[in-house]
Amino acid sequence: MKPTNLAQALAIDSQLCLPGSAGRLLKQIRDIEQVAPLFRDAGLIKSVKRPAMVTLGVSGIASHSCIKKALGGFIYASAAVRTDLIIQENRVSTTGNDSISELDDIDFEAQRKRLDLVEMRHCYALVEKLLIQGTSTNLILIDTPLFIDRDMAPLQRNVRHCAEYDKTRDAIDQFWQKYRQDLFPWNPGGPVLASILAERFSAIVSIARQDLRTEEGRRQILLSDGFDASSISKLEGLEERLVGIGDTRFINGILGNFTRTIAFRMTGNNTRLEPAKAVENGVIGFHFRSARSGQIQMAQLAGEESDWNTELLDTVASRLMVLDMQNRKKAMPLPQLLSRQQLNILEKFSAFYRQGLNEALRNNDVESTWLSDLDEGFE
């Protein structure tokens, strides 16, 4: 056979495949456009009223970790920053900030999952400090999950990961035992603690593909959030129409400006969250989008169906949307964006820490200091 140049082969393939690819994409877009109104009629997608005037106290916590190679191993730096804002009739001002950090060496064992757990503890520590201070705020935002998902669970052979997991689980459990009654909805005048996460579309996509005519199919959604049972018949055969439409394209197609999904339970369906005792009081979530060009995010809240209704969820969603800021195509509430900017120093500081560690070992400073203290003890 005659050899083919790669550029020529790609040019030929593009000409042959282009009509088919374009046709499939257009069909998917048409399917989504036909399905979207059905979702709105059934209450699965909701428009949220945009407030003209905003008065709000909000605290946003952002966390970050980085790993650097050092001396044949690794060191890490992990930190979280909290920024407190007050919005008075659309005028924004900062009222304070706080931070927590740690630097140390780390081995290769489950590095990323261990640092995810460290970040969760940091976020909860800053929330606890805020509650102890008694600062008046309506909304507290963190960028880690409220509870530990099963995909973060360690293997038994990973001893250090197990220790980090147990430490984080116990810290979260103690937090909810101590402060649950200070938070909304258990305290009607308390702040709402919400976790803001990007992507994670599996929950709402899974609900969309259920047979919502059955009780089992509706088990995950919050009926108190305005599900219209009279429109169930229009959703018949929906699963077949959604076949071949990717999760990302689907959720981007049905969510427009200032819209959110119906709230859904994040427990059940073999979903295991830790700590179990804290999760017993319920965990719910919804996806929201402030602008068509903006990133879709998920809000995670503590509580059950009896604790939340459409009005309360719309209030939380509208506040999240007015705070939503676009940063390099990534959406983030304003206080978390300000906190995240402070965390940019972490990479540079960890490099500086590595340099200092190398110099200390090269100059024998660590051993000399330790030995000098030891000598003084024998005098």
CSV table of C-alpha atoms in Angstrom, one decimal:
chain,number,residue,atom,x,y,z
A,1,MET,CA,0.0,0.0,0.0
A,2,LYS,CA,1.1,3.5,-0.7
A,3,PRO,CA,2.3,5.3,2.5
A,4,THR,CA,0.1,8.2,3.6
A,5,ASN,CA,1.3,11.5,5.0
A,6,LEU,CA,-0.4,12.2,8.4
A,7,ALA,CA,-1.6,15.6,7.4
A,8,GLN,CA,-3.2,14.2,4.3
A,9,ALA,CA,-4.8,11.4,6.3
A,10,LEU,CA,-6.3,13.8,8.8
A,11,ALA,CA,-7.5,16.1,6.1
A,12,ILE,CA,-9.3,13.2,4.5
A,13,ASP,CA,-10.8,11.9,7.8
A,14,SER,CA,-12.0,15.4,8.7
A,15,GLN,CA,-13.9,15.7,5.3
A,16,LEU,CA,-15.4,12.3,5.7
A,17,CYS,CA,-16.4,12.6,9.4
A,18,LEU,CA,-17.4,16.3,9.5
A,19,PRO,CA,-21.0,15.9,8.2
A,20,GLY,CA,-21.8,13.0,10.5
A,21,SER,CA,-20.3,14.7,13.6
A,22,ALA,CA,-22.2,17.9,12.8
A,23,GLY,CA,-25.4,16.0,12.3
A,24,ARG,CA,-25.2,14.2,15.6
A,25,LEU,CA,-24.4,17.4,17.5
A,26,LEU,CA,-27.4,19.2,15.9
A,27,LYS,CA,-29.7,16.3,16.8
A,28,GLN,CA,-28.5,16.5,20.4
A,29,ILE,CA,-29.1,20.2,20.5
A,30,ARG,CA,-32.6,19.8,19.1
A,31,ASP,CA,-33.3,17.1,21.6
A,32,ILE,CA,-32.2,19.3,24.5
A,33,GLU,CA,-34.2,22.2,23.2
A,34,GLN,CA,-37.3,20.0,23.1
A,35,VAL,CA,-36.6,18.5,26.6
A,36,ALA,CA,-35.8,21.8,28.4
A,37,PRO,CA,-39.4,23.2,28.5
A,38,LEU,CA,-40.6,19.8,29.9
A,39,PHE,CA,-38.1,20.1,32.7
A,40,ARG,CA,-39.3,23.6,33.5
A,41,ASP,CA,-43.0,22.6,33.4
A,42,ALA,CA,-42.3,19.7,35.8
A,43,GLY,CA,-40.4,21.9,38.2
A,44,LEU,CA,-37.1,20.2,37.7
A,45,ILE,CA,-35.5,23.5,36.4
A,46,LYS,CA,-36.5,26.7,38.2
A,47,SER,CA,-36.0,30.4,37.3
A,48,VAL,CA,-34.7,32.4,40.3
A,49,LYS,CA,-35.7,36.0,40.8
A,50,ARG,CA,-32.8,38.4,40.5
A,51,PRO,CA,-32.8,40.8,43.4
A,52,ALA,CA,-32.5,44.5,42.5
A,53,MET,CA,-31.1,45.5,45.9
A,54,VAL,CA,-28.8,43.2,48.0
A,55,THR,CA,-28.1,43.5,51.7
A,56,LEU,CA,-26.1,40.5,52.9
A,57,GLY,CA,-23.3,39.4,55.2
A,58,VAL,CA,-21.2,36.6,53.7
A,59,SER,CA,-18.0,34.8,54.6
A,60,GLY,CA,-16.2,32.8,51.9
A,61,ILE,CA,-13.5,30.2,52.6
A,62,ALA,CA,-11.1,28.9,49.9
A,63,SER,CA,-8.5,26.2,50.3
A,64,HIS,CA,-5.5,25.0,48.4
A,65,SER,CA,-2.6,22.6,48.7
A,66,CYS,CA,0.6,22.1,46.7
A,67,ILE,CA,3.3,19.4,46.6
A,68,LYS,CA,7.0,19.9,45.9
A,69,LYS,CA,9.7,17.4,45.3
A,70,ALA,CA,12.5,17.7,47.9
A,71,LEU,CA,15.5,15.6,48.8
A,72,GLY,CA,14.2,12.5,47.0
A,73,GLY,CA,10.8,12.8,48.7
A,74,PHE,CA,8.0,15.4,48.9
A,75,ILE,CA,7.0,18.4,51.0
A,76,TYR,CA,3.5,20.0,51.0
A,77,ALA,CA,1.9,23.3,51.9
A,78,SER,CA,-1.8,23.5,52.6
A,79,ALA,CA,-3.8,26.5,53.6
A,80,ALA,CA,-7.3,28.0,53.8
A,81,VAL,CA,-8.3,31.7,53.8
A,82,ARG,CA,-11.6,33.2,54.9
A,83,THR,CA,-12.8,36.6,53.7
A,84,ASP,CA,-15.7,38.3,55.4
A,85,LEU,CA,-17.8,40.7,53.3
A,86,ILE,CA,-20.8,43.0,54.1
A,87,ILE,CA,-23.1,44.1,51.2
A,88,GLN,CA,-25.2,47.0,52.2
A,89,GLU,CA,-27.7,48.1,49.4
A,90,ASN,CA,-25.3,46.8,46.7
A,91,ARG,CA,-22.2,48.5,48.3
A,92,VAL,CA,-19.6,45.9,49.1
A,93,SER,CA,-16.9,46.2,51.8
A,94,THR,CA,-14.6,43.7,53.5
A,95,THR,CA,-15.0,43.4,57.3
A,96,GLY,CA,-12.2,40.9,58.1
A,97,ASN,CA,-10.2,37.8,57.1
A,98,ASP,CA,-8.6,34.8,58.7
A,99,SER,CA,-6.3,32.0,57.6
A,100,ILE,CA,-4.9,28.6,58.7
A,101,SER,CA,-1.9,26.8,57.2
A,102,GLU,CA,0.5,23.9,57.6
A,103,LEU,CA,3.8,22.8,55.9
A,104,ASP,CA,5.5,19.5,56.3
A,105,ASP,CA,7.0,16.5,54.5
A,106,ILE,CA,4.7,13.9,53.0
A,107,ASP,CA,5.3,10.4,51.5
A,108,PHE,CA,3.8,9.2,48.2
A,109,GLU,CA,0.9,7.3,49.8
A,110,ALA,CA,-2.4,8.7,48.5
A,111,GLN,CA,-1.0,12.2,48.6
A,112,ARG,CA,-3.9,14.0,46.9
A,113,LYS,CA,-6.7,12.3,48.9
A,114,ARG,CA,-4.8,13.1,52.2
A,115,LEU,CA,-4.5,16.7,51.3
A,116,ASP,CA,-8.2,16.9,50.3
A,117,LEU,CA,-8.9,15.8,53.9
A,118,VAL,CA,-6.5,18.4,55.3
A,119,GLU,CA,-8.3,21.1,53.3
A,120,MET,CA,-11.7,19.9,54.7
A,121,ARG,CA,-10.3,20.3,58.2
A,122,HIS,CA,-8.9,23.7,57.5
A,123,CYS,CA,-12.3,24.9,56.2
A,124,TYR,CA,-14.2,23.6,59.2
A,125,ALA,CA,-11.6,25.2,61.5
A,126,LEU,CA,-12.2,28.6,60.0
A,127,VAL,CA,-16.0,28.2,60.2
A,128,GLU,CA,-15.6,27.2,63.8
A,129,LYS,CA,-13.5,30.3,64.6
A,130,LEU,CA,-16.1,32.5,62.9
A,131,LEU,CA,-18.9,31.0,64.9
A,132,ILE,CA,-16.9,31.4,68.2
A,133,GLN,CA,-16.3,35.1,67.3
A,134,GLY,CA,-20.1,35.6,67.0
A,135,THR,CA,-19.6,37.6,63.8
A,136,SER,CA,-23.0,38.4,62.2
A,137,THR,CA,-23.3,36.8,58.8
A,138,ASN,CA,-26.0,35.3,56.7
A,139,LEU,CA,-24.0,32.9,54.5
A,140,ILE,CA,-20.8,30.9,55.0
A,141,LEU,CA,-19.3,29.3,52.0
A,142,ILE,CA,-16.6,26.6,51.8
A,143,ASP,CA,-15.0,25.1,48.7
A,144,THR,CA,-14.7,21.5,50.0
A,145,PRO,CA,-17.6,19.0,50.5
A,146,LEU,CA,-19.6,19.2,53.7
A,147,PHE,CA,-19.0,15.5,54.4
A,148,ILE,CA,-16.6,12.9,53.3
A,149,ASP,CA,-17.6,10.9,50.2
A,150,ARG,CA,-16.8,7.2,50.0
A,151,ASP,CA,-14.3,7.8,47.1
A,152,MET,CA,-12.1,9.4,49.7
A,153,ALA,CA,-12.1,6.3,51.9
A,154,PRO,CA,-8.6,4.8,52.4
A,155,LEU,CA,-7.3,1.3,51.7
A,156,GLN,CA,-6.5,-0.5,54.9
A,157,ARG,CA,-2.9,-0.9,53.9
A,158,ASN,CA,-2.5,2.9,53.6
A,159,VAL,CA,-1.8,3.6,57.3
A,160,ARG,CA,-1.2,7.3,57.0
A,161,HIS,CA,-4.2,7.9,54.8
A,162,CYS,CA,-6.3,6.0,57.3
A,163,ALA,CA,-5.0,8.2,60.1
A,164,GLU,CA,-5.8,11.4,58.1
A,165,TYR,CA,-9.3,10.1,57.3
A,166,ASP,CA,-10.1,9.3,60.9
A,167,LYS,CA,-8.8,12.6,62.1
A,168,THR,CA,-10.9,14.5,59.5
A,169,ARG,CA,-14.0,12.4,60.2
A,170,ASP,CA,-13.8,13.0,63.9
A,171,ALA,CA,-13.2,16.8,63.4
A,172,ILE,CA,-16.3,17.1,61.2
A,173,ASP,CA,-18.4,15.0,63.6
A,174,GLN,CA,-17.4,17.1,66.6
A,175,PHE,CA,-18.2,20.3,64.6
A,176,TRP,CA,-21.7,19.2,63.9
A,177,GLN,CA,-22.4,18.0,67.4
A,178,LYS,CA,-21.2,21.3,68.8
A,179,TYR,CA,-22.5,23.9,66.3
A,180,ARG,CA,-25.5,22.3,64.4
A,181,GLN,CA,-28.0,24.3,66.6
A,182,ASP,CA,-26.2,27.6,65.6
A,183,LEU,CA,-26.7,27.0,61.9
A,184,PHE,CA,-29.7,27.4,59.6
A,185,PRO,CA,-32.2,25.6,59.3
A,186,TRP,CA,-32.0,24.4,62.9
A,187,ASN,CA,-31.5,28.0,64.1
A,188,PRO,CA,-33.9,30.1,61.9
A,189,GLY,CA,-31.7,33.2,62.5
A,190,GLY,CA,-28.4,31.5,62.0
A,191,PRO,CA,-26.1,31.5,59.0
A,192,VAL,CA,-26.5,29.0,56.1
A,193,LEU,CA,-23.4,26.9,55.7
A,194,ALA,CA,-23.0,25.9,52.1
A,195,SER,CA,-20.4,24.0,50.1
A,196,ILE,CA,-19.8,25.3,46.6
A,197,LEU,CA,-18.4,22.7,44.2
A,198,ALA,CA,-17.8,22.8,40.4
A,199,GLU,CA,-19.1,20.2,38.0
A,200,ARG,CA,-20.4,17.0,39.7
A,201,PHE,CA,-23.4,16.6,37.4
A,202,SER,CA,-24.0,13.0,38.0
A,203,ALA,CA,-26.8,13.5,40.6
A,204,ILE,CA,-29.2,15.6,38.5
A,205,VAL,CA,-28.4,13.7,35.3
A,206,SER,CA,-29.3,10.5,37.1
A,207,ILE,CA,-32.6,12.0,38.3
A,208,ALA,CA,-33.4,13.1,34.8
A,209,ARG,CA,-33.0,9.5,33.5
A,210,GLN,CA,-35.2,8.0,36.2
A,211,ASP,CA,-38.8,7.1,35.6
A,212,LEU,CA,-40.3,10.0,37.6
A,213,ARG,CA,-43.8,8.5,37.3
A,214,THR,CA,-42.8,6.0,40.1
A,215,GLU,CA,-42.2,6.6,43.7
A,216,GLU,CA,-38.8,5.0,43.4
A,217,GLY,CA,-37.9,7.4,40.6
A,218,ARG,CA,-38.9,10.4,42.6
A,219,ARG,CA,-37.1,9.3,45.8
A,220,GLN,CA,-34.0,11.5,45.3
A,221,ILE,CA,-35.8,14.8,44.6
A,222,LEU,CA,-37.3,17.1,47.2
A,223,LEU,CA,-41.0,17.2,46.5
A,224,SER,CA,-41.3,20.2,48.8
A,225,ASP,CA,-39.2,22.1,46.2
A,226,GLY,CA,-42.2,22.4,43.8
A,227,PHE,CA,-42.2,19.2,41.7
A,228,ASP,CA,-45.3,19.3,39.5
A,229,ALA,CA,-46.7,15.8,39.4
A,230,SER,CA,-49.3,16.7,36.8
A,231,SER,CA,-46.6,17.1,34.2
A,232,ILE,CA,-45.1,13.6,34.8
A,233,SER,CA,-46.8,12.1,31.7
A,234,LYS,CA,-44.8,14.6,29.5
A,235,LEU,CA,-41.6,13.0,30.7
A,236,GLU,CA,-42.5,9.6,29.4
A,237,GLY,CA,-39.8,8.2,27.1
A,238,LEU,CA,-37.3,10.8,28.2
A,239,GLU,CA,-34.5,8.4,28.9
A,240,GLU,CA,-34.4,7.2,25.3
A,241,ARG,CA,-34.2,10.8,24.0
A,242,LEU,CA,-31.3,11.5,26.3
A,243,VAL,CA,-29.2,8.5,25.2
A,244,GLY,CA,-26.0,9.7,23.6
A,245,ILE,CA,-26.2,13.2,25.1
A,246,GLY,CA,-23.2,13.7,27.4
A,247,ASP,CA,-23.8,14.9,31.0
A,248,THR,CA,-22.0,18.2,30.4
A,249,ARG,CA,-23.9,19.1,27.2
A,250,PHE,CA,-27.2,18.1,28.8
A,251,ILE,CA,-26.8,20.2,32.0
A,252,ASN,CA,-25.4,23.1,30.0
A,253,GLY,CA,-28.4,22.9,27.7
A,254,ILE,CA,-31.2,23.0,30.3
A,255,LEU,CA,-29.7,25.6,32.7
A,256,GLY,CA,-29.9,29.2,31.5
A,257,ASN,CA,-29.5,32.6,33.2
A,258,PHE,CA,-30.4,32.7,36.9
A,259,THR,CA,-31.7,29.2,37.0
A,260,ARG,CA,-31.3,26.2,39.3
A,261,THR,CA,-32.2,22.6,39.4
A,262,ILE,CA,-34.7,21.1,41.8
A,263,ALA,CA,-33.1,20.2,45.1
A,264,PHE,CA,-32.1,16.5,45.5
A,265,ARG,CA,-31.0,14.3,48.3
A,266,MET,CA,-27.3,13.4,48.3
A,267,THR,CA,-27.8,10.4,50.5
A,268,GLY,CA,-29.3,7.1,49.5
A,269,ASN,CA,-28.8,5.0,46.3
A,270,ASN,CA,-25.8,3.4,47.9
A,271,THR,CA,-24.2,6.8,48.6
A,272,ARG,CA,-22.2,6.6,51.8
A,273,LEU,CA,-21.1,9.8,53.4
A,274,GLU,CA,-19.1,10.2,56.6
A,275,PRO,CA,-19.4,10.9,59.5
A,276,ALA,CA,-22.6,8.8,59.6
A,277,LYS,CA,-24.1,10.4,62.7
A,278,ALA,CA,-23.8,13.9,61.2
A,279,VAL,CA,-25.2,12.8,57.9
A,280,GLU,CA,-28.3,11.3,59.6
A,281,ASN,CA,-29.8,14.8,59.6
A,282,GLY,CA,-29.7,15.0,55.8
A,283,VAL,CA,-27.7,16.4,53.0
A,284,ILE,CA,-29.2,18.1,49.9
A,285,GLY,CA,-27.9,19.8,46.9
A,286,PHE,CA,-28.8,21.7,43.7
A,287,HIS,CA,-27.0,23.0,40.6
A,288,PHE,CA,-27.2,26.7,39.7
A,289,ARG,CA,-26.1,29.0,37.0
A,290,SER,CA,-25.9,32.8,37.1
A,291,ALA,CA,-25.4,33.5,33.4
A,292,ARG,CA,-25.5,31.4,30.2
A,293,SER,CA,-21.8,31.9,29.7
A,294,GLY,CA,-21.0,31.1,33.3
A,295,GLN,CA,-19.9,27.9,34.9
A,296,ILE,CA,-22.4,25.6,36.5
A,297,GLN,CA,-21.9,25.0,40.2
A,298,MET,CA,-23.4,22.8,42.8
A,299,ALA,CA,-24.5,24.0,46.3
A,300,GLN,CA,-24.4,21.4,49.0
A,301,LEU,CA,-26.5,22.1,52.2
A,302,ALA,CA,-27.2,20.2,55.4
A,303,GLY,CA,-30.8,19.3,56.2
A,304,GLU,CA,-33.7,17.2,55.0
A,305,GLU,CA,-36.8,17.8,53.0
A,306,SER,CA,-38.7,19.0,56.0
A,307,ASP,CA,-36.1,21.7,56.7
A,308,TRP,CA,-36.2,23.3,53.2
A,309,ASN,CA,-38.8,24.6,50.8
A,310,THR,CA,-38.7,26.4,47.4
A,311,GLU,CA,-38.7,29.9,49.0
A,312,LEU,CA,-35.7,29.1,51.2
A,313,LEU,CA,-33.8,27.4,48.5
A,314,ASP,CA,-34.5,30.3,46.0
A,315,THR,CA,-33.2,32.7,48.6
A,316,VAL,CA,-29.9,30.8,49.0
A,317,ALA,CA,-29.6,30.4,45.2
A,318,SER,CA,-30.2,34.1,44.4
A,319,ARG,CA,-27.6,35.1,47.0
A,320,LEU,CA,-25.1,32.7,45.4
A,321,MET,CA,-25.8,34.0,42.0
A,322,VAL,CA,-25.4,37.6,42.8
A,323,LEU,CA,-22.1,36.8,44.4
A,324,ASP,CA,-21.0,34.7,41.4
A,325,MET,CA,-17.8,36.0,39.7
A,326,GLN,CA,-16.1,34.7,36.6
A,327,ASN,CA,-12.4,34.3,36.9
A,328,ARG,CA,-10.6,32.8,33.9
A,329,LYS,CA,-13.8,30.9,32.9
A,330,LYS,CA,-14.2,29.6,36.4
A,331,ALA,CA,-17.1,30.7,38.5
A,332,MET,CA,-16.6,31.5,42.2
A,333,PRO,CA,-18.5,33.6,44.7
A,334,LEU,CA,-16.8,36.9,45.4
A,335,PRO,CA,-15.6,36.3,48.9
A,336,GLN,CA,-14.1,32.9,47.9
A,337,LEU,CA,-12.5,34.6,44.9
A,338,LEU,CA,-10.8,37.1,47.2
A,339,SER,CA,-9.7,34.3,49.5
A,340,ARG,CA,-8.4,32.3,46.5
A,341,GLN,CA,-6.2,35.2,45.3
A,342,GLN,CA,-4.4,35.2,48.7
A,343,LEU,CA,-3.7,31.5,48.3
A,344,ASN,CA,-1.6,32.3,45.1
A,345,ILE,CA,1.3,32.8,47.4
A,346,LEU,CA,1.3,29.2,48.5
A,347,GLU,CA,3.2,27.9,45.5
A,348,LYS,CA,6.0,30.4,46.0
A,349,PHE,CA,6.2,30.0,49.7
A,350,SER,CA,6.4,26.2,49.4
A,351,ALA,CA,9.3,26.7,47.0
A,352,PHE,CA,10.9,29.0,49.5
A,353,TYR,CA,10.4,26.4,52.2
A,354,ARG,CA,12.1,23.8,50.1
A,355,GLN,CA,15.0,26.1,49.5
A,356,GLY,CA,15.3,26.8,53.2
A,357,LEU,CA,15.1,23.0,54.0
A,358,ASN,CA,17.9,22.2,51.5
A,359,GLU,CA,20.1,25.0,52.9
A,360,ALA,CA,19.5,23.9,56.5
A,361,LEU,CA,20.5,20.3,55.7
A,362,ARG,CA,23.5,21.4,53.6
A,363,ASN,CA,24.8,23.6,56.3
A,364,ASN,CA,24.1,21.1,59.0
A,365,ASP,CA,22.0,23.7,60.9
A,366,VAL,CA,19.3,21.3,62.1
A,367,GLU,CA,21.7,18.8,63.6
A,368,SER,CA,23.9,21.4,65.1
A,369,THR,CA,21.0,23.1,66.8
A,370,TRP,CA,19.6,19.8,68.1
A,371,LEU,CA,23.0,18.7,69.4
A,372,SER,CA,23.6,22.1,71.1
A,373,ASP,CA,20.4,21.7,73.1
A,374,LEU,CA,21.4,18.1,74.0
A,375,ASP,CA,24.8,19.3,75.3
A,376,GLU,CA,23.1,21.9,77.4
A,377,GLY,CA,21.1,19.3,79.1
A,378,PHE,CA,24.2,17.5,80.4
A,379,GLU,CA,25.8,20.7,81.9
